Amino acid sequence: MKETATVTKIDGDMVTIAVKMQEGCGVCGNNGTCKIRMSNLLAYNKNHISIKEGENVIVEVPSVEQAKSAFWVLGLPLIMLFVGYGVGALVFRAPTEGPAVASAGAGFVLALLVGMMVQRRKRLESFPYILAKEGEGLY
């Protein structure tokens, strides 16, 4: 997904950007609340493109990274919720579901922590990155 954004602040390779509203924003029911959230996004200038505050740039969030992030933060914990329940039911064989539910919760929390640690380690890869200045380069 590629978007046009305006550079608002530069801090080394990390750049704060404001994403421009699109045509479909006028008919959206959010009444501009997404613009508030989209005005302070961090992007990674991994190619060290020479940019200045106020310039328009093309940013991209790689689809593969979006999918990986979604798996680590959402998919794995959801899977572990069910796996934890099954393991708890098999291991404890209790007449009530309490131990199985507790195991499901523990599996969910453990997977959530693992996912957060993996995402923290891959921090720069998960940021949107700057492809080029608007009107320059291939995009």
Tab-separated table of N, CA and C in Angstrom:
chain	number	residue	atom	x	y	z
A	1	MET	N	0.845	-1.162	0.000
A	1	MET	CA	0.000	0.000	0.000
A	1	MET	C	0.897	1.234	0.000
A	2	LYS	N	0.708	2.087	-1.005
A	2	LYS	CA	1.497	3.307	-1.127
A	2	LYS	C	0.596	4.509	-0.891
A	3	GLU	N	1.106	5.463	-0.141
A	3	GLU	CA	0.356	6.676	0.191
A	3	GLU	C	1.250	7.896	0.026
A	4	THR	N	0.636	9.028	-0.207
A	4	THR	CA	1.353	10.304	-0.237
A	4	THR	C	1.245	10.933	1.140
A	5	ALA	N	2.359	11.447	1.622
A	5	ALA	CA	2.385	12.053	2.954
A	5	ALA	C	3.282	13.279	2.944
A	6	THR	N	3.089	14.120	3.939
A	6	THR	CA	3.908	15.321	4.102
A	6	THR	C	4.832	15.122	5.301
A	7	VAL	N	6.088	15.443	5.119
A	7	VAL	CA	7.068	15.322	6.197
A	7	VAL	C	6.828	16.454	7.191
A	8	THR	N	6.637	16.097	8.467
A	8	THR	CA	6.421	17.125	9.479
A	8	THR	C	7.612	17.276	10.427
A	9	LYS	N	8.408	16.219	10.569
A	9	LYS	CA	9.558	16.279	11.481
A	9	LYS	C	10.552	15.208	11.069
A	10	ILE	N	11.834	15.538	11.166
A	10	ILE	CA	12.885	14.580	10.814
A	10	ILE	C	13.775	14.377	12.025
A	11	ASP	N	13.973	13.112	12.392
A	11	ASP	CA	14.847	12.764	13.510
A	11	ASP	C	15.734	11.605	13.059
A	12	GLY	N	16.816	11.942	12.357
A	12	GLY	CA	17.695	10.917	11.809
A	12	GLY	C	16.985	10.165	10.690
A	13	ASP	N	16.952	8.846	10.815
A	13	ASP	CA	16.267	8.024	9.813
A	13	ASP	C	14.779	7.877	10.094
A	14	MET	N	14.335	8.327	11.257
A	14	MET	CA	12.908	8.268	11.579
A	14	MET	C	12.273	9.613	11.245
A	15	VAL	N	11.193	9.553	10.473
A	15	VAL	CA	10.546	10.759	9.968
A	15	VAL	C	9.081	10.731	10.390
A	16	THR	N	8.603	11.831	10.952
A	16	THR	CA	7.183	11.946	11.277
A	16	THR	C	6.480	12.487	10.047
A	17	ILE	N	5.400	11.820	9.659
A	17	ILE	CA	4.682	12.193	8.447
A	17	ILE	C	3.200	12.394	8.740
A	18	ALA	N	2.553	13.121	7.864
A	18	ALA	CA	1.100	13.296	7.905
A	18	ALA	C	0.559	12.759	6.584
A	19	VAL	N	-0.260	11.730	6.641
A	19	VAL	CA	-0.810	11.118	5.440
A	19	VAL	C	-1.953	11.977	4.926
A	20	LYS	N	-1.967	12.185	3.621
A	20	LYS	CA	-3.003	13.015	3.016
A	20	LYS	C	-4.324	12.260	2.941
A	21	MET	N	-5.407	13.000	3.071
A	21	MET	CA	-6.741	12.435	2.944
A	21	MET	C	-6.954	12.022	1.485
A	22	GLN	N	-7.673	10.941	1.275
A	22	GLN	CA	-7.972	10.423	-0.058
A	22	GLN	C	-9.367	10.835	-0.492
A	23	GLU	N	-9.732	10.510	-1.744
A	23	GLU	CA	-11.045	10.858	-2.268
A	23	GLU	C	-12.166	10.242	-1.452
A	24	GLY	N	-11.978	9.016	-1.023
A	24	GLY	CA	-13.022	8.318	-0.281
A	24	GLY	C	-13.219	8.848	1.124
A	25	CYS	N	-12.327	9.689	1.589
A	25	CYS	CA	-12.443	10.217	2.951
A	25	CYS	C	-13.682	11.098	3.124
A	26	GLY	N	-14.122	11.752	2.033
A	26	GLY	CA	-15.272	12.641	2.119
A	26	GLY	C	-16.568	11.915	2.432
A	27	VAL	N	-16.680	10.662	2.011
A	27	VAL	CA	-17.911	9.909	2.245
A	27	VAL	C	-17.819	8.997	3.466
A	28	CYS	N	-16.695	8.995	4.108
A	28	CYS	CA	-16.497	8.135	5.277
A	28	CYS	C	-17.264	8.676	6.478
A	29	GLY	N	-17.709	7.786	7.333
A	29	GLY	CA	-18.459	8.185	8.513
A	29	GLY	C	-17.611	8.580	9.703
A	30	ASN	N	-16.297	8.580	9.555
A	30	ASN	CA	-15.423	8.910	10.685
A	30	ASN	C	-15.327	10.400	10.953
A	31	ASN	N	-15.863	11.218	10.069
A	31	ASN	CA	-15.857	12.677	10.233
A	31	ASN	C	-14.456	13.241	10.469
A	32	GLY	N	-13.469	12.684	9.795
A	32	GLY	CA	-12.114	13.222	9.883
A	32	GLY	C	-11.308	12.749	11.071
A	33	THR	N	-11.837	11.827	11.882
A	33	THR	CA	-11.059	11.388	13.040
A	33	THR	C	-9.825	10.599	12.626
A	34	CYS	N	-9.876	9.926	11.473
A	34	CYS	CA	-8.685	9.187	11.049
A	34	CYS	C	-7.579	10.161	10.653
A	35	LYS	N	-7.933	11.347	10.156
A	35	LYS	CA	-6.917	12.338	9.806
A	35	LYS	C	-6.134	12.751	11.049
A	36	ILE	N	-6.815	12.826	12.169
A	36	ILE	CA	-6.123	13.174	13.415
A	36	ILE	C	-5.090	12.102	13.735
A	37	ARG	N	-5.472	10.838	13.602
A	37	ARG	CA	-4.550	9.741	13.889
A	37	ARG	C	-3.453	9.626	12.841
A	38	MET	N	-3.736	10.003	11.603
A	38	MET	CA	-2.780	9.841	10.519
A	38	MET	C	-1.794	10.996	10.426
A	39	SER	N	-1.888	11.988	11.293
A	39	SER	CA	-1.023	13.149	11.168
A	39	SER	C	0.282	13.012	11.938
A	40	ASN	N	0.461	11.970	12.680
A	40	ASN	CA	1.690	11.797	13.452
A	40	ASN	C	2.220	10.376	13.336
A	41	LEU	N	2.361	9.907	12.124
A	41	LEU	CA	2.897	8.569	11.911
A	41	LEU	C	4.408	8.629	11.747
A	42	LEU	N	5.078	7.606	12.257
A	42	LEU	CA	6.517	7.507	12.059
A	42	LEU	C	6.791	6.654	10.834
A	43	ALA	N	7.731	7.083	10.032
A	43	ALA	CA	8.167	6.319	8.864
A	43	ALA	C	9.684	6.206	8.924
A	44	TYR	N	10.192	5.144	8.327
A	44	TYR	CA	11.617	4.864	8.319
A	44	TYR	C	12.193	5.269	6.966
A	45	ASN	N	13.204	6.098	6.977
A	45	ASN	CA	13.880	6.532	5.751
A	45	ASN	C	15.040	5.586	5.499
A	46	LYS	N	14.720	4.348	5.115
A	46	LYS	CA	15.750	3.317	5.032
A	46	LYS	C	16.716	3.516	3.874
A	47	ASN	N	16.307	4.239	2.840
A	47	ASN	CA	17.199	4.503	1.706
A	47	ASN	C	17.932	5.836	1.845
A	48	HIS	N	17.776	6.486	2.987
A	48	HIS	CA	18.445	7.759	3.294
A	48	HIS	C	18.195	8.805	2.192
A	49	ILE	N	16.940	8.941	1.798
A	49	ILE	CA	16.552	9.917	0.784
A	49	ILE	C	16.663	11.312	1.394
A	50	SER	N	17.227	12.237	0.649
A	50	SER	CA	17.384	13.606	1.130
A	50	SER	C	16.023	14.300	1.091
A	51	ILE	N	15.455	14.548	2.262
A	51	ILE	CA	14.142	15.191	2.354
A	51	ILE	C	14.202	16.320	3.372
A	52	LYS	N	13.230	17.217	3.259
A	52	LYS	CA	13.120	18.342	4.186
A	52	LYS	C	11.709	18.380	4.728
A	53	GLU	N	11.545	19.034	5.867
A	53	GLU	CA	10.207	19.201	6.435
A	53	GLU	C	9.337	19.974	5.458
A	54	GLY	N	8.098	19.547	5.323
A	54	GLY	CA	7.153	20.185	4.421
A	54	GLY	C	7.084	19.551	3.042
A	55	GLU	N	8.062	18.698	2.704
A	55	GLU	CA	8.049	18.051	1.396
A	55	GLU	C	7.070	16.875	1.397
A	56	ASN	N	6.529	16.586	0.226
A	56	ASN	CA	5.658	15.427	0.067
A	56	ASN	C	6.495	14.221	-0.343
A	57	VAL	N	6.188	13.093	0.257
A	57	VAL	CA	6.905	11.853	-0.023
A	57	VAL	C	5.894	10.729	-0.276
A	58	ILE	N	6.375	9.679	-0.904
A	58	ILE	CA	5.576	8.472	-1.100
A	58	ILE	C	6.047	7.463	-0.063
A	59	VAL	N	5.117	6.977	0.749
A	59	VAL	CA	5.447	5.987	1.776
A	59	VAL	C	4.732	4.683	1.457
A	60	GLU	N	5.323	3.603	1.915
A	60	GLU	CA	4.731	2.297	1.675
A	60	GLU	C	4.826	1.454	2.929
A	61	VAL	N	3.760	0.714	3.179
A	61	VAL	CA	3.775	-0.309	4.207
A	61	VAL	C	3.753	-1.632	3.456
A	62	PRO	N	4.845	-2.374	3.485
A	62	PRO	CA	4.887	-3.624	2.731
A	62	PRO	C	3.789	-4.588	3.192
A	63	SER	N	3.075	-5.165	2.251
A	63	SER	CA	1.988	-6.094	2.568
A	63	SER	C	2.483	-7.292	3.360
A	64	VAL	N	3.672	-7.758	3.030
A	64	VAL	CA	4.228	-8.913	3.742
A	64	VAL	C	4.434	-8.574	5.213
A	65	GLU	N	4.953	-7.379	5.486
A	65	GLU	CA	5.173	-6.969	6.871
A	65	GLU	C	3.860	-6.785	7.610
A	66	GLN	N	2.838	-6.278	6.933
A	66	GLN	CA	1.518	-6.147	7.555
A	66	GLN	C	0.996	-7.516	7.957
A	67	ALA	N	1.134	-8.483	7.066
A	67	ALA	CA	0.651	-9.836	7.352
A	67	ALA	C	1.435	-10.479	8.496
A	68	LYS	N	2.742	-10.306	8.492
A	68	LYS	CA	3.568	-10.867	9.572
A	68	LYS	C	3.197	-10.232	10.916
A	69	SER	N	3.048	-8.922	10.922
A	69	SER	CA	2.692	-8.231	12.160
A	69	SER	C	1.340	-8.701	12.675
A	70	ALA	N	0.384	-8.838	11.767
A	70	ALA	CA	-0.947	-9.303	12.164
A	70	ALA	C	-0.885	-10.712	12.740
A	71	PHE	N	-0.068	-11.566	12.146
A	71	PHE	CA	0.052	-12.924	12.680
A	71	PHE	C	0.634	-12.907	14.085
A	72	TRP	N	1.751	-12.204	14.271
A	72	TRP	CA	2.417	-12.224	15.576
A	72	TRP	C	1.579	-11.594	16.683
A	73	VAL	N	0.832	-10.557	16.346
A	73	VAL	CA	0.091	-9.836	17.384
A	73	VAL	C	-1.347	-10.345	17.531
A	74	LEU	N	-1.928	-10.878	16.468
A	74	LEU	CA	-3.322	-11.332	16.533
A	74	LEU	C	-3.479	-12.832	16.325
A	75	GLY	N	-2.855	-13.352	15.271
A	75	GLY	CA	-3.053	-14.754	14.898
A	75	GLY	C	-2.517	-15.750	15.908
A	76	LEU	N	-1.257	-15.601	16.272
A	76	LEU	CA	-0.650	-16.542	17.216
A	76	LEU	C	-1.364	-16.562	18.566
A	77	PRO	N	-1.682	-15.411	19.161
A	77	PRO	CA	-2.421	-15.468	20.432
A	77	PRO	C	-3.785	-16.161	20.302
A	78	LEU	N	-4.461	-15.937	19.187
A	78	LEU	CA	-5.756	-16.588	18.993
A	78	LEU	C	-5.601	-18.100	18.855
A	79	ILE	N	-4.603	-18.524	18.121
A	79	ILE	CA	-4.333	-19.960	17.987
A	79	ILE	C	-3.999	-20.557	19.352
A	80	MET	N	-3.140	-19.856	20.096
A	80	MET	CA	-2.727	-20.378	21.413
A	80	MET	C	-3.863	-20.386	22.424
A	81	LEU	N	-4.872	-19.562	22.215
A	81	LEU	CA	-6.047	-19.590	23.074
A	81	LEU	C	-6.706	-20.961	22.987
A	82	PHE	N	-6.896	-21.442	21.773
A	82	PHE	CA	-7.529	-22.749	21.574
A	82	PHE	C	-6.595	-23.907	21.940
A	83	VAL	N	-5.317	-23.777	21.579
A	83	VAL	CA	-4.349	-24.818	21.928
A	83	VAL	C	-4.212	-24.926	23.440
A	84	GLY	N	-4.145	-23.794	24.118
A	84	GLY	CA	-4.039	-23.802	25.578
A	84	GLY	C	-5.247	-24.451	26.229
A	85	TYR	N	-6.420	-24.207	25.680
A	85	TYR	CA	-7.630	-24.839	26.220
A	85	TYR	C	-7.555	-26.351	26.045
A	86	GLY	N	-7.153	-26.791	24.859
A	86	GLY	CA	-7.041	-28.232	24.602
A	86	GLY	C	-6.004	-28.903	25.484
A	87	VAL	N	-4.867	-28.261	25.625
A	87	VAL	CA	-3.805	-28.821	26.481
A	87	VAL	C	-4.280	-28.863	27.930
A	88	GLY	N	-4.919	-27.806	28.386
A	88	GLY	CA	-5.425	-27.781	29.765
A	88	GLY	C	-6.460	-28.854	30.010
A	89	ALA	N	-7.330	-29.090	29.043
A	89	ALA	CA	-8.343	-30.133	29.189
A	89	ALA	C	-7.716	-31.516	29.210
A	90	LEU	N	-6.676	-31.739	28.391
A	90	LEU	CA	-6.013	-33.050	28.350
A	90	LEU	C	-5.148	-33.301	29.579
A	91	VAL	N	-4.424	-32.308	30.006
A	91	VAL	CA	-3.483	-32.487	31.113
A	91	VAL	C	-4.204	-32.579	32.457
A	92	PHE	N	-5.145	-31.698	32.718
A	92	PHE	CA	-5.761	-31.636	34.038
A	92	PHE	C	-6.950	-32.572	34.196
A	93	ARG	N	-7.646	-32.905	33.149
A	93	ARG	CA	-8.805	-33.812	33.180
A	93	ARG	C	-9.713	-33.534	34.386
A	94	ALA	N	-9.973	-32.272	34.623
A	94	ALA	CA	-10.807	-31.869	35.757
A	94	ALA	C	-12.286	-31.978	35.376
A	95	PRO	N	-13.152	-32.167	36.378
A	95	PRO	CA	-14.589	-32.246	36.086
A	95	PRO	C	-15.183	-30.896	35.661
A	96	THR	N	-14.481	-29.827	35.921
A	96	THR	CA	-14.941	-28.491	35.502
A	96	THR	C	-13.995	-27.959	34.428
A	97	GLU	N	-14.387	-26.873	33.816
A	97	GLU	CA	-13.568	-26.289	32.751
A	97	GLU	C	-12.570	-25.261	33.267
A	98	GLY	N	-12.518	-25.048	34.542
A	98	GLY	CA	-11.638	-24.030	35.115
A	98	GLY	C	-10.179	-24.171	34.711
A	99	PRO	N	-9.552	-25.340	34.898
A	99	PRO	CA	-8.137	-25.478	34.514
A	99	PRO	C	-7.908	-25.297	33.009
A	100	ALA	N	-8.857	-25.766	32.199
A	100	ALA	CA	-8.709	-25.612	30.749
A	100	ALA	C	-8.798	-24.139	30.357
A	101	VAL	N	-9.711	-23.414	30.969
A	101	VAL	CA	-9.857	-21.987	30.680
A	101	VAL	C	-8.621	-21.222	31.165
A	102	ALA	N	-8.106	-21.598	32.321
A	102	ALA	CA	-6.889	-20.957	32.832
A	102	ALA	C	-5.709	-21.230	31.899
A	103	SER	N	-5.617	-22.440	31.386
A	103	SER	CA	-4.556	-22.779	30.436
A	103	SER	C	-4.723	-21.995	29.136
A	104	ALA	N	-5.962	-21.817	28.705
A	104	ALA	CA	-6.217	-21.029	27.501
A	104	ALA	C	-5.752	-19.590	27.709
A	105	GLY	N	-6.064	-19.020	28.850
A	105	GLY	CA	-5.633	-17.658	29.158
A	105	GLY	C	-4.123	-17.551	29.218
A	106	ALA	N	-3.481	-18.542	29.838
A	106	ALA	CA	-2.022	-18.533	29.936
A	106	ALA	C	-1.383	-18.651	28.554
A	107	GLY	N	-1.939	-19.509	27.707
A	107	GLY	CA	-1.420	-19.650	26.341
A	107	GLY	C	-1.576	-18.366	25.549
A	108	PHE	N	-2.721	-17.709	25.718
A	108	PHE	CA	-2.978	-16.450	25.023
A	108	PHE	C	-1.985	-15.381	25.448
A	109	VAL	N	-1.807	-15.225	26.756
A	109	VAL	CA	-0.898	-14.197	27.275
A	109	VAL	C	0.537	-14.500	26.872
A	110	LEU	N	0.942	-15.758	26.946
A	110	LEU	CA	2.298	-16.140	26.554
A	110	LEU	C	2.542	-15.826	25.075
A	111	ALA	N	1.577	-16.182	24.217
A	111	ALA	CA	1.726	-15.908	22.788
A	111	ALA	C	1.729	-14.412	22.513
A	112	LEU	N	0.932	-13.665	23.245
A	112	LEU	CA	0.910	-12.214	23.079
A	112	LEU	C	2.263	-11.609	23.440
A	113	LEU	N	2.861	-12.081	24.528
A	113	LEU	CA	4.188	-11.591	24.929
A	113	LEU	C	5.250	-11.968	23.906
A	114	VAL	N	5.196	-13.197	23.412
A	114	VAL	CA	6.156	-13.625	22.382
A	114	VAL	C	5.991	-12.775	21.129
A	115	GLY	N	4.747	-12.556	20.712
A	115	GLY	CA	4.490	-11.731	19.534
A	115	GLY	C	5.000	-10.314	19.692
A	116	MET	N	4.800	-9.744	20.871
A	116	MET	CA	5.285	-8.381	21.116
A	116	MET	C	6.812	-8.328	21.099
A	117	MET	N	7.465	-9.360	21.645
A	117	MET	CA	8.926	-9.379	21.633
A	117	MET	C	9.459	-9.531	20.208
A	118	VAL	N	8.811	-10.364	19.409
A	118	VAL	CA	9.234	-10.533	18.017
A	118	VAL	C	9.065	-9.220	17.264
A	119	GLN	N	7.933	-8.554	17.462
A	119	GLN	CA	7.697	-7.284	16.781
A	119	GLN	C	8.670	-6.210	17.254
A	120	ARG	N	9.019	-6.212	18.498
A	120	ARG	CA	9.969	-5.215	19.009
A	120	ARG	C	11.342	-5.438	18.385
A	121	ARG	N	11.709	-6.709	18.200
A	121	ARG	CA	12.995	-7.021	17.603
A	121	ARG	C	13.040	-6.594	16.140
A	122	LYS	N	11.903	-6.684	15.458
A	122	LYS	CA	11.820	-6.307	14.057
A	122	LYS	C	11.255	-4.902	13.916
A	123	ARG	N	11.513	-4.052	14.831
A	123	ARG	CA	10.871	-2.741	14.932
A	123	ARG	C	10.953	-1.921	13.644
A	124	LEU	N	12.127	-1.735	13.103
A	124	LEU	CA	12.272	-0.883	11.923
A	124	LEU	C	11.597	-1.485	10.695
A	125	GLU	N	11.588	-2.803	10.582
A	125	GLU	CA	10.968	-3.448	9.434
A	125	GLU	C	9.463	-3.265	9.419
A	126	SER	N	8.858	-3.065	10.576
A	126	SER	CA	7.408	-2.963	10.628
A	126	SER	C	6.894	-1.537	10.402
A	127	PHE	N	7.788	-0.547	10.368
A	127	PHE	CA	7.374	0.826	10.101
A	127	PHE	C	7.118	1.019	8.609
A	128	PRO	N	6.221	1.947	8.267
A	128	PRO	CA	6.139	2.341	6.857
A	128	PRO	C	7.479	2.953	6.469
A	129	TYR	N	7.853	2.813	5.207
A	129	TYR	CA	9.117	3.420	4.817
A	129	TYR	C	8.929	4.339	3.615
A	130	ILE	N	9.841	5.274	3.509
A	130	ILE	CA	9.772	6.281	2.463
A	130	ILE	C	10.394	5.716	1.195
A	131	LEU	N	9.598	5.728	0.111
A	131	LEU	CA	10.089	5.239	-1.179
A	131	LEU	C	10.816	6.326	-1.955
A	132	ALA	N	10.198	7.509	-2.031
A	132	ALA	CA	10.759	8.594	-2.835
A	132	ALA	C	10.044	9.894	-2.504
A	133	LYS	N	10.624	10.988	-2.984
A	133	LYS	CA	9.916	12.258	-2.922
A	133	LYS	C	8.796	12.197	-3.958
A	134	GLU	N	7.718	12.911	-3.690
A	134	GLU	CA	6.626	12.938	-4.656
A	134	GLU	C	7.112	13.558	-5.955
A	135	GLY	N	6.836	12.892	-7.062
A	135	GLY	CA	7.259	13.380	-8.367
A	135	GLY	C	8.636	12.909	-8.781
A	136	GLU	N	9.344	12.206	-7.899
A	136	GLU	CA	10.671	11.682	-8.222
A	136	GLU	C	10.675	10.177	-8.024
A	137	GLY	N	11.562	9.511	-8.666
A	137	GLY	CA	11.750	8.088	-8.466
A	137	GLY	C	10.607	7.264	-9.019
A	138	LEU	N	10.800	5.977	-8.972
A	138	LEU	CA	9.788	5.041	-9.447
A	138	LEU	C	8.919	4.589	-8.307
A	139	TYR	N	7.642	4.698	-8.463
A	139	TYR	CA	6.688	4.193	-7.490
A	139	TYR	C	5.441	3.892	-8.219
